[in-house]
XYZ file of C-alpha atoms in Angstrom:
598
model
C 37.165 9.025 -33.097
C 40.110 6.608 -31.768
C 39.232 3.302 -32.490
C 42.939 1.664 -31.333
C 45.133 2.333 -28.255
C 42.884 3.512 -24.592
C 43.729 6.871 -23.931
C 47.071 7.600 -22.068
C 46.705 9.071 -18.400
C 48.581 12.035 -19.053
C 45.821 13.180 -21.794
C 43.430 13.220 -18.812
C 42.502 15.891 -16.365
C 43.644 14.972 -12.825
C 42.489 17.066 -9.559
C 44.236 20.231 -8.244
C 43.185 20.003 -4.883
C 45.552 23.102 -3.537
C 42.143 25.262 -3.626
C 41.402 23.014 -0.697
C 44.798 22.374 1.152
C 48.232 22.611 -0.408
C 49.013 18.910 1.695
C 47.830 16.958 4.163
C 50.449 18.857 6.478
C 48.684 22.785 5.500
C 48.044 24.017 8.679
C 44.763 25.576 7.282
C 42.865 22.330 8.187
C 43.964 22.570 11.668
C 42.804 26.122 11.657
C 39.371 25.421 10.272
C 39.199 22.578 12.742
C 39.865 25.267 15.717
C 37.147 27.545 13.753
C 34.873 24.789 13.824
C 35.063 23.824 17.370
C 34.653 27.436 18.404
C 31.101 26.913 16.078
C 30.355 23.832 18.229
C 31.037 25.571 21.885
C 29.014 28.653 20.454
C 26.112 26.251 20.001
C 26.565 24.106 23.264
C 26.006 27.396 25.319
C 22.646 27.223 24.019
C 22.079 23.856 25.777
C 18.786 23.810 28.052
C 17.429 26.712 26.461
C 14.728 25.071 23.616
C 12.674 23.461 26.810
C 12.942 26.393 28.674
C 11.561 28.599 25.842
C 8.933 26.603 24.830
C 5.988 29.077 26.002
C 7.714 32.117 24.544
C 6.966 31.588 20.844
C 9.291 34.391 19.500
C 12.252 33.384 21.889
C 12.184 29.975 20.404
C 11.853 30.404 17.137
C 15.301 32.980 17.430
C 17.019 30.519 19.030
C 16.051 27.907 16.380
C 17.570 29.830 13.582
C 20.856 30.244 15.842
C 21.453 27.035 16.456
C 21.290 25.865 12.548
C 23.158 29.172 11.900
C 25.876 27.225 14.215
C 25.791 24.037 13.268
C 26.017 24.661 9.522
C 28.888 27.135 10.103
C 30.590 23.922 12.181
C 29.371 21.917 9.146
C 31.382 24.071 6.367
C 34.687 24.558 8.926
C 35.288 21.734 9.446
C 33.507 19.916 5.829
C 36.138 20.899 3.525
C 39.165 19.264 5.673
C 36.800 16.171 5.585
C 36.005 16.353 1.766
C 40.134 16.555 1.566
C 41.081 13.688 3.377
C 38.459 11.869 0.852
C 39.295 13.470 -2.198
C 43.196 13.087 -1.504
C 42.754 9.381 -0.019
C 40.914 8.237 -2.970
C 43.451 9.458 -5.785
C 46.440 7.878 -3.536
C 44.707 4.550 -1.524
C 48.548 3.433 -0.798
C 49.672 6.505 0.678
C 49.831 5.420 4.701
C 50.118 9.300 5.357
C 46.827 10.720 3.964
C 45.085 7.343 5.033
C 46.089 8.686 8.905
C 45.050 11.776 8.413
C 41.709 10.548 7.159
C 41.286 8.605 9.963
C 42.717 11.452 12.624
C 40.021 13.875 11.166
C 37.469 11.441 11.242
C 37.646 11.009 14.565
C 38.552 14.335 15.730
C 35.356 16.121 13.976
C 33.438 13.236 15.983
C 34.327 14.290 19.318
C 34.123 18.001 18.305
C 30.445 17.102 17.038
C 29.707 15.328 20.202
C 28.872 18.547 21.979
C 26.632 19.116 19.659
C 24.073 16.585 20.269
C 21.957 18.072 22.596
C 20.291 20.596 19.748
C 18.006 17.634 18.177
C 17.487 16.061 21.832
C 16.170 19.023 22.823
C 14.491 20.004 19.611
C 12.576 16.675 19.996
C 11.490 17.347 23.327
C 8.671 19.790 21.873
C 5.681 19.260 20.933
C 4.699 19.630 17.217
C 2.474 22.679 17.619
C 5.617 24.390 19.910
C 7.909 24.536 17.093
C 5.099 25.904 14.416
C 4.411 28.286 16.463
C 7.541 29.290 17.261
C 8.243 29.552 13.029
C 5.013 31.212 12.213
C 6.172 34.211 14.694
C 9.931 33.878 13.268
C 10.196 34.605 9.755
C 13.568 34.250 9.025
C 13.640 30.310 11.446
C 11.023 29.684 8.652
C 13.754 28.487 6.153
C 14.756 25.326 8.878
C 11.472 23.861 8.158
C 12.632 21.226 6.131
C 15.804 20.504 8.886
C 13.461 20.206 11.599
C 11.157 17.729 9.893
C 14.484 15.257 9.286
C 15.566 16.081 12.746
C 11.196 15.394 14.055
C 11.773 12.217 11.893
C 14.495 10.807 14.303
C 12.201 11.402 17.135
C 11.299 7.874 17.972
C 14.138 6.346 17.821
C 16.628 8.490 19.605
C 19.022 7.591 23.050
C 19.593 9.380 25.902
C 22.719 11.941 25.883
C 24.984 9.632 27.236
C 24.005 7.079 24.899
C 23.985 9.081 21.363
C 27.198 10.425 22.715
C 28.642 7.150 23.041
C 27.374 6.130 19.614
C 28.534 8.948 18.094
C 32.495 8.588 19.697
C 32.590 5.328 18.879
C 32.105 6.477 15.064
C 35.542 6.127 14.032
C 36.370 3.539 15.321
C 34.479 1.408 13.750
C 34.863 3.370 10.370
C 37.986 1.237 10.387
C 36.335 -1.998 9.590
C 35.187 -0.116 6.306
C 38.732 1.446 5.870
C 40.058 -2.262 6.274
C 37.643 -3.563 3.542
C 38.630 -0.119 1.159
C 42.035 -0.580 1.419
C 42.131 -4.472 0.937
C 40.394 -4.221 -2.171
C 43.017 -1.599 -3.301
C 45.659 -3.728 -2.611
C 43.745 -6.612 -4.543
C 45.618 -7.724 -7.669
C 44.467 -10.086 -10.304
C 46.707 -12.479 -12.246
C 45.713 -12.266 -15.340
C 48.579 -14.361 -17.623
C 51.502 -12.233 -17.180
C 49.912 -9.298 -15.602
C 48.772 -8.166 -12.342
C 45.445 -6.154 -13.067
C 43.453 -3.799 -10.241
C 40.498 -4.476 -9.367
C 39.388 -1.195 -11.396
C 41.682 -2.806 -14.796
C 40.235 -6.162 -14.149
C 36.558 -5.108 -14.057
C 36.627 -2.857 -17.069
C 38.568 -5.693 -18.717
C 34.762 -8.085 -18.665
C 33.685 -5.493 -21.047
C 36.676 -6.430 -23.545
C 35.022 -7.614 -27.467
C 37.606 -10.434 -27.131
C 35.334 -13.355 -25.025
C 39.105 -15.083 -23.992
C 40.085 -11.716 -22.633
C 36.791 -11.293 -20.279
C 37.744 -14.729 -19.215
C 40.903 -14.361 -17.804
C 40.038 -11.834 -16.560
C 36.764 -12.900 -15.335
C 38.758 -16.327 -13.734
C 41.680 -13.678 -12.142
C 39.447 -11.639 -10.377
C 37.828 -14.853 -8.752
C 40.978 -15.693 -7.684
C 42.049 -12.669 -6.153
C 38.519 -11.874 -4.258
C 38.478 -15.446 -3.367
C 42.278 -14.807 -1.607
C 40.514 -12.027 0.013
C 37.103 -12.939 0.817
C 38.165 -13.953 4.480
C 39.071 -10.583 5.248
C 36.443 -8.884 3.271
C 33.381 -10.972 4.700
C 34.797 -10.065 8.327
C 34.436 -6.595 8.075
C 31.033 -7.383 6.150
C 30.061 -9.381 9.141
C 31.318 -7.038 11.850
C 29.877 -3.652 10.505
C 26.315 -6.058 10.345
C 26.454 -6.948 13.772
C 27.497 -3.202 14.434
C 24.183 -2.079 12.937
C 21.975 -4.858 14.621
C 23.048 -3.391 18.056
C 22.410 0.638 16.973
C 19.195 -0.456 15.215
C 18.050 -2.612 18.381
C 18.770 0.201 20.899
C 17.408 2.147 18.343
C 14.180 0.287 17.870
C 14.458 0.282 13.982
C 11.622 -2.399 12.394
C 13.960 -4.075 10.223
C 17.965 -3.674 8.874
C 16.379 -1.181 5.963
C 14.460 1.585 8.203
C 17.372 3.546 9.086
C 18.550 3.943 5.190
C 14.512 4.710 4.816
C 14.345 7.341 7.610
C 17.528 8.767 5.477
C 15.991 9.144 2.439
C 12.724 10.364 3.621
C 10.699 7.516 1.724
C 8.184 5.074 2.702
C 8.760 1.621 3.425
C 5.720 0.604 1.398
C 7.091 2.674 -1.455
C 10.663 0.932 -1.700
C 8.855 -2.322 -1.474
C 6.449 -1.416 -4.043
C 9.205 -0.901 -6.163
C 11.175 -3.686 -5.379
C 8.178 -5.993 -5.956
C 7.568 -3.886 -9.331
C 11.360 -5.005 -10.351
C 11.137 -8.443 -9.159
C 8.389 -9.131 -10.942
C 9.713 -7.958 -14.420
C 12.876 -9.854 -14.307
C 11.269 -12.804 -16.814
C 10.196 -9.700 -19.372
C 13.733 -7.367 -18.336
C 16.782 -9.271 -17.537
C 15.616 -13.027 -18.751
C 14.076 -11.798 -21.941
C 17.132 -9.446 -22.495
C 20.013 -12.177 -21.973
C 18.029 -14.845 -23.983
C 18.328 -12.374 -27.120
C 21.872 -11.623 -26.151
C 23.130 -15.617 -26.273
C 21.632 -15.587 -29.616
C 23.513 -12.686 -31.040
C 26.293 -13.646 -29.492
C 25.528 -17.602 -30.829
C 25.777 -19.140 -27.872
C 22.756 -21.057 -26.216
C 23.923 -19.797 -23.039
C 26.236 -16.423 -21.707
C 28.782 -16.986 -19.042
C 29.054 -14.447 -16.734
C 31.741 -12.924 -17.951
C 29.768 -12.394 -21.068
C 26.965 -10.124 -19.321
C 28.185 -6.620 -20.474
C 29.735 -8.019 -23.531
C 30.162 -5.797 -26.496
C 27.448 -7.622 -29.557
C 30.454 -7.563 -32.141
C 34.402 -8.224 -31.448
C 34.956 -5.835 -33.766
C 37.393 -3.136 -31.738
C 35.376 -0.387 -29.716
C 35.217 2.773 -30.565
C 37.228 4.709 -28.038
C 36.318 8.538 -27.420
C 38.883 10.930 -26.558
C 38.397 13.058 -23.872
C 37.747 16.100 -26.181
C 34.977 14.286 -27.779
C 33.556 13.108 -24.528
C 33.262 16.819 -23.286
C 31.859 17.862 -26.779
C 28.932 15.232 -26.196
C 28.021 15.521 -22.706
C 27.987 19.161 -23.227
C 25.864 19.030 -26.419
C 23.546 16.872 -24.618
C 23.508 19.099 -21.489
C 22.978 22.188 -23.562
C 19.761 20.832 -24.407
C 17.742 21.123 -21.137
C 19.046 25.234 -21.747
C 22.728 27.175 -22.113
C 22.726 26.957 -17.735
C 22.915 23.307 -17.647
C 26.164 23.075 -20.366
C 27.198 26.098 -18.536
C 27.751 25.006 -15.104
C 29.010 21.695 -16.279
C 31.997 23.560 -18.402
C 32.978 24.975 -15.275
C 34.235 21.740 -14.218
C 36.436 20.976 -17.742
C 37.520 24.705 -17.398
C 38.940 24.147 -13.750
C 40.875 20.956 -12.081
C 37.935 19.997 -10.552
C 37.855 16.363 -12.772
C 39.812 13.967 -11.885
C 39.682 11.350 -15.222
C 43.024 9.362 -15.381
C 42.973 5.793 -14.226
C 46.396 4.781 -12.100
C 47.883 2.444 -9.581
C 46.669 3.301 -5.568
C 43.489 5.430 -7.203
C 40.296 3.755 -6.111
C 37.643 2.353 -8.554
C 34.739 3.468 -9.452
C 32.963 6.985 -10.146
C 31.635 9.671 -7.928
C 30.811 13.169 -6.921
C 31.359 15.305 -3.835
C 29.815 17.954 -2.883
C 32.202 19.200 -0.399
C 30.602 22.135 1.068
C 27.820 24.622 -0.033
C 30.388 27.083 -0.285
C 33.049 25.425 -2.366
C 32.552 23.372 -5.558
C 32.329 19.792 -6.061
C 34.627 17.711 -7.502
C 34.477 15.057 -10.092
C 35.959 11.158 -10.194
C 35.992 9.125 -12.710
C 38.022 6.115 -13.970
C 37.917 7.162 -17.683
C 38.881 4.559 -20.431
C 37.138 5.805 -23.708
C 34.481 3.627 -24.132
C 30.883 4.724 -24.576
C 30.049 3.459 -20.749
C 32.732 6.104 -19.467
C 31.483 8.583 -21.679
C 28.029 7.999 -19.710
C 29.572 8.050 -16.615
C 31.626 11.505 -17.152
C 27.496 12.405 -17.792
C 26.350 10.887 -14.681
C 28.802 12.245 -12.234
C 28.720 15.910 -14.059
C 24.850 15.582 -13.183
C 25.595 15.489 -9.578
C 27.518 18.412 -9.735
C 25.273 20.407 -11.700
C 23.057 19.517 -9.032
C 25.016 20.473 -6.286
C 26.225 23.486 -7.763
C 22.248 24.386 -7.937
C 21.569 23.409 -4.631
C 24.473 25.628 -3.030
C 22.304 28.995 -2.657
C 20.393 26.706 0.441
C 23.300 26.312 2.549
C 25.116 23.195 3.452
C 22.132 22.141 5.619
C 19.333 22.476 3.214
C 21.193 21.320 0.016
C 21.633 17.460 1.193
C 19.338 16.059 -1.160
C 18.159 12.412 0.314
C 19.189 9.483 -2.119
C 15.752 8.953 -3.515
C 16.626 11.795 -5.258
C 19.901 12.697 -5.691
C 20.589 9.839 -8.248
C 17.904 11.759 -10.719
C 19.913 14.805 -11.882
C 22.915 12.328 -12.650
C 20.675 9.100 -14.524
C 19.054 11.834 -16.338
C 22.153 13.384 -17.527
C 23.277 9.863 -19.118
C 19.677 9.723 -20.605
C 20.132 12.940 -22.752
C 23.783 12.008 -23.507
C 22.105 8.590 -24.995
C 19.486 9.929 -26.797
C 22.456 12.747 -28.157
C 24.433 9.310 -29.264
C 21.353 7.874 -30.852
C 20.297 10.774 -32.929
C 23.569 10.463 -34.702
C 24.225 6.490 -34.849
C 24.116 4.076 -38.171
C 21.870 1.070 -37.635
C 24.906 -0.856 -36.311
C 26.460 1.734 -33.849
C 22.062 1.931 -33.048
C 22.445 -1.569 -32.174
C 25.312 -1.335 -30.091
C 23.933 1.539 -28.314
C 20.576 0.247 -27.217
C 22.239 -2.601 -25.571
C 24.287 -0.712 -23.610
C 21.624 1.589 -22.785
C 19.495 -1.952 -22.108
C 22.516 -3.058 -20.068
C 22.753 -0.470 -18.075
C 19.050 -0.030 -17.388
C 19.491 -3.526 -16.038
C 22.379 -2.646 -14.194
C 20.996 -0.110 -12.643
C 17.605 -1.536 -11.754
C 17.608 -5.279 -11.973
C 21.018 -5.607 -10.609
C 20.306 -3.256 -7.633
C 17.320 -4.256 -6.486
C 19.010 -7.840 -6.789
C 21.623 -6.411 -4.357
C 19.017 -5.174 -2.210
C 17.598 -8.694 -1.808
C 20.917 -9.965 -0.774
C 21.523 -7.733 1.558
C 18.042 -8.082 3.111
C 18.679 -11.948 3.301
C 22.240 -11.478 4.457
C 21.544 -9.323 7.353
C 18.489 -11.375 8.333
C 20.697 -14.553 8.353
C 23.293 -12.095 10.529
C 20.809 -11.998 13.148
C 21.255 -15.708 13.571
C 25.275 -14.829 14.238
C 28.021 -14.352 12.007
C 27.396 -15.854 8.624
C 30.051 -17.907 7.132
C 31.588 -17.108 3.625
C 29.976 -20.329 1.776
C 26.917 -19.165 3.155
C 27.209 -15.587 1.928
C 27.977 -17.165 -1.587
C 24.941 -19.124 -1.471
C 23.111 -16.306 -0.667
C 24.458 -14.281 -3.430
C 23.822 -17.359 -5.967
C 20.341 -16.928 -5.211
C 19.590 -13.615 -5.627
C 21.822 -13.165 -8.818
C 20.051 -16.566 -10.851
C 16.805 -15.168 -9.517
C 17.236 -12.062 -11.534
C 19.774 -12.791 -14.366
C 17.682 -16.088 -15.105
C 18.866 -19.113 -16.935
C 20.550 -17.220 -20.241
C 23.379 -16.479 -18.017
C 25.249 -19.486 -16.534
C 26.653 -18.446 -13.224
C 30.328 -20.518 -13.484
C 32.607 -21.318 -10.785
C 34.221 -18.270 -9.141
C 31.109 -16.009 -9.667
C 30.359 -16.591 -6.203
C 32.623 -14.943 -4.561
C 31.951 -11.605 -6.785
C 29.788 -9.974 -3.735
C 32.942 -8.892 -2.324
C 33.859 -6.047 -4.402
C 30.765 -4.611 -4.104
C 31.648 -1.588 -1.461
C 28.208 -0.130 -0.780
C 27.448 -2.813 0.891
C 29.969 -2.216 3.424
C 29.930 1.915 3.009
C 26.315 2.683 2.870
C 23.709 -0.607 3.621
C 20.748 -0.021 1.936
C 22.161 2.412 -0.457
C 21.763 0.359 -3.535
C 17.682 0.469 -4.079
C 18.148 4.538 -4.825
C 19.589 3.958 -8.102
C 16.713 1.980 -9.115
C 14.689 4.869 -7.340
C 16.586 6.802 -9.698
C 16.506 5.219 -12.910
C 12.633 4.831 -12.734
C 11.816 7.836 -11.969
C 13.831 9.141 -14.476
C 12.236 6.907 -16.961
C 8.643 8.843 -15.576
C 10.995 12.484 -16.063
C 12.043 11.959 -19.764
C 8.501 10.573 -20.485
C 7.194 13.739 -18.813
C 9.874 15.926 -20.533
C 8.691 14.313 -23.953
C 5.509 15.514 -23.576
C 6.372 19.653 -23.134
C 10.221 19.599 -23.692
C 9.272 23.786 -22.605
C 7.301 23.363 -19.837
C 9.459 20.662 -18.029
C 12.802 22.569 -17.901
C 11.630 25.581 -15.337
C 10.255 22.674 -13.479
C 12.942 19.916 -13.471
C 15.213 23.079 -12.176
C 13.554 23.638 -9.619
C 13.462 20.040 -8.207
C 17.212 20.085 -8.799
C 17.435 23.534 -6.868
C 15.250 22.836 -4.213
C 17.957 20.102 -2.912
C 16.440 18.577 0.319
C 13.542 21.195 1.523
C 11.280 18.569 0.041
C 10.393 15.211 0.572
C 10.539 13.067 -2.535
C 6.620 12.723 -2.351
C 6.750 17.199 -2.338
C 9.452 17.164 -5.120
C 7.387 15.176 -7.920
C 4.031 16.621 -7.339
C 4.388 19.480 -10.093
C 4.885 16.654 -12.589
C 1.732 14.545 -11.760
C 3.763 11.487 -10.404
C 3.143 9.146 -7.307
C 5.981 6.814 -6.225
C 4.000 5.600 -3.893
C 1.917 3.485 -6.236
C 3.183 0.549 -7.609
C 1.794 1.022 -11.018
C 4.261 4.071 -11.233
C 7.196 1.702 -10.754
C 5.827 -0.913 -13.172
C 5.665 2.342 -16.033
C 9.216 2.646 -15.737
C 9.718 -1.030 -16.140
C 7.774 -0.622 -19.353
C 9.856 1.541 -20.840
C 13.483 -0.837 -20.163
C 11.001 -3.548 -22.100
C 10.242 -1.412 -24.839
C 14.137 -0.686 -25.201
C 14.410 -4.800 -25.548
C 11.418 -4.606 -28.094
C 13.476 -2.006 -30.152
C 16.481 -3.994 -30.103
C 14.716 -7.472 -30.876
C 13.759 -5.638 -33.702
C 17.174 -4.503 -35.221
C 18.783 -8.073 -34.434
């Protein structure tokens, strides 16, 4: 294992995306696009025929299973030029080209999906007991159940025509306040002594053993988000006010409904959990941090200090080889299908590893389209946390490459649970690391498993209070930047708690935080995620046999049930709070294990 120098780029696996496109100038994506709009006018010449059907049972159920036939052959024409523009935009940020082409297609697949939004208008004009009859006499419209119900879902809060049409070409344009705030933060630089650091070098940097090198870098990346903030908040602002409108015409309750409509999930269950959390910060986060400061011998962390390494000893590094070897070890343990699918993805360029300038930060997975693979980003450095995340985003894919017998339609698996296949990926990977560790490297590894537990439920459900008082001060008008600090003051001392000192700068570190801006609402699925998972592994601990036929076919049943649907095999109710506190139990008995070793 290399314990010295991070790993070069050119050791890592970057994407191929010519199986897609061979540029942004192949005129294959302009042909899909024509294929795709001659999906859309196929399905707009069955405008005005779901009322009219409605007392012929057998007519409408036929024309039911057209229609999706349509729209999800629209969906995959036109869904892989999309996933390009993405894929090829994220790997090259700086590249003016691509980021127009991004933006043409974005806005050209809206006004070729515009004459498409008649089918739920009219869908939603029948009654219940119209449609279900209409599928009990159609047995092959039977397999849109679970489409219809998400489309049913929308019911109350849908415009006229004119209206969702209007909403719908407006789309891209203001997509561009998000471009604006992606692009600004990949321009970002942070002076860190004599070099100029990304936001992605910067970030990784507060994870350094060295406590001088987290600062500067820590005190840099202030600077720079502070130079940008202006910018950054505007687009924050301006999105929220876009939303207040759409959810007011909309009739939404609150700023959150929408994102809970989404993900097919109660309101009462998110807060449930999000009490649950809130609650368990003085025995999570404040308990955890308090042992930290001592290890670390200081009465009191700086920020900076948060996901500090215990020792300042150098890191072990992983090469990519041994990364692969682990995560598909660990995979291979839930059965040879799960290691196999995820080899797929180090056997083809479908990874995309190697941190460099104009690549955006972060990690992720797409999907693309049911019938083409995903593909894999990651920012990989070496350390243990990037080993994890190579297991998280291969999750996803193993995921989606399960979910692709439904169709693009049916595979879209609503956030509640599409983080589970990925968290519990980096659970078996941990336990894998674990099984193998001396009591130091033991140490080391339960607080990063600790640390990212708290990352991943503390810390989100934190962001989920800030956003909930942010866009509730938005409704009051636009909300300045000192007041968006404040706000995000509050939430973070709430739930780090007084072992971490929140020191000058800190306030401004909101700003880099792009699902805010991307996806409101987004962030309380990974704590979704993580706790359920902590319910899975429990579960899978119990009958390691009996869980893996069933844990497949949650995975492989992508969205055709509702979260409630999915977890009913394994005894589980989200839906009580005592579930979410269970999961919380288990994060505390990680702390008690590591109390115990320090």
């Amino acid at each position: 294992m290399n314990t010295h120098a991070p790993l070069a780029a050119d050791d890592l696996p970057i994407w191929d995306l010519s199986d897609l496109y061979s540029g942004p100038e192949d005129p294959k994506i302009a042909e899909d696009f024509v294929r795709g709009e001659k999906s859309v006018k196929e399905l707009a010449k069955l405008q005005g025929q779901f009322v009219s059907a409605r007392a012929n049972p057998e007519r409408l159920g036929l024309l039911i299973d057209q229609a999706a036939g349509l729209y999800e052959k629209a969906m995959d024409d036109m869904g892989g030029a999309l996933a390009y523009a993405t894929l090829a935009s994220t790997i090259d940020r700086e590249n003016a080209r691509i980021s127009k082409m991004q933006s043409d297609l974005g806005t050209q697949a809206a006004m070729i999906s515009a004459d498409s939004l008649f089918l739920s208008l009219e869908l939603n004009q029948l009654e219940d007991w119209e449609i279900e009859n209409a599928l009990k006499v159609t047995p092959k419209a039977q397999k849109w159940r679970p489409w219809l119900r998400r489309i049913r879902a929308s019911r109350p809060h849908e415009l006229t025509p004119d209206l969702e049409r209007l909403m719908l070409e407006r789309m891209p344009a203001v997509g561009q306040w998000t471009r604006l705030f992606d692009e600004t933060l990949t321009r970002l630089r942070a002076k860190v002594g004599k070099e100029s650091l990304t936001l992605n070098e910067a970030l990784t940097r507060l994870s350094a053993p060295q406590a001088s090198v987290r600062k500067a870098a820590a005190q840099g990346l202030s600077v720079a988000l502070k130079e940008n903030a202006p910018v950054l908040a505007l687009a924050l602002n301006t999105l929220a006010f876009e939303k207040q409108v759409e959810d007011r015409w909309r009739k939404y309750e609150d700023p959150a409904a929408s994102r809970h409509l989404a993900n097919e999930v109660d309101k009462d269950a998110v807060d449930a959990m999000a009490e649950a959390v809130s609650e368990s910060y003085a025995n999570l986060s404040h308990r955890y941090y308090k042992v930290k400061a001592k290890v670390l011998g200081k009465k009191q962390l700086d920020y900076w200090d948060r996901n500090a390494p215990l020792t300042q000893d150098v890191q072990k590094l992983y090469t990519w080889a041994e990364a692969k070897k682990i995560v598909l070890d660990s995979f291979a343990q839930m059965g040879p299908e799960f290691a196999e699918r995820a080899e797929r993805f180090f056997d083809q360029p479908w990874i995309d590893a190697a941190p460099r300038p104009g690549k955006s930060s972060g990690a992720y997975a797409h999907p693309v389209t049911a019938n083409r693979h995903p593909y894999v980003m990651l920012n990989f450095t070496g350390d243990r946390r990037e080993v994890l995340t190579l297991a998280h985003e291969l999750g996803h894919a193993v995921h989606q490459t399960l979910c692709q017998p439904l169709g693009s339609i049916l595979a879209d698996t609503p956030l509640t649970l599409a983080e589970t296949a990925s968290i519990f990926a980096e659970g078996l990977v941990f336990e894998h690391l674990v099984a193998t560790a001396s009591l130091e490297e033991k140490k080391a590894l339960l607080a990063g498993k600790i640390e990212d537990g708290l990352n991943s439920v503390i810390r989100q459900i934190a962001f989920h209070r800030f956003e909930e008082k942010f866009h509730a001060a938005r409704l009051e008008g636009e909300v300045a930047l000192d007041q968006i600090n404040a706000l995000w003051l509050e939430v973070m001392g709430e739930s780090l708690g007084p072992a971490i000192k929140l020191n000058d700068g800190y306030d401004v570190y909101w700003a880099y935080v792009s699902h805010f801006v991307h996806s409101p609402f987004y962030v309380y699925a990974y704590a979704f995620g993580d706790l359920l998972v902590s319910a899975l592994m429990e579960k899978r601990r119990e009958n390691p046999e009996a869980f893996t036929p069933l844990y497949r076919e949650l995975l492989a049943g992508g969205g055709t049930k509702t979260y409630v649907e999915a977890l009913a095999p394994f005894g589980m109710n989200p839906r009580d709070k005592a579930f979410w506190k269970m999961g919380c139990a288990r994060l505390e008995g990680l702390i008690e294990a590591f109390e115990a070793l320090v």
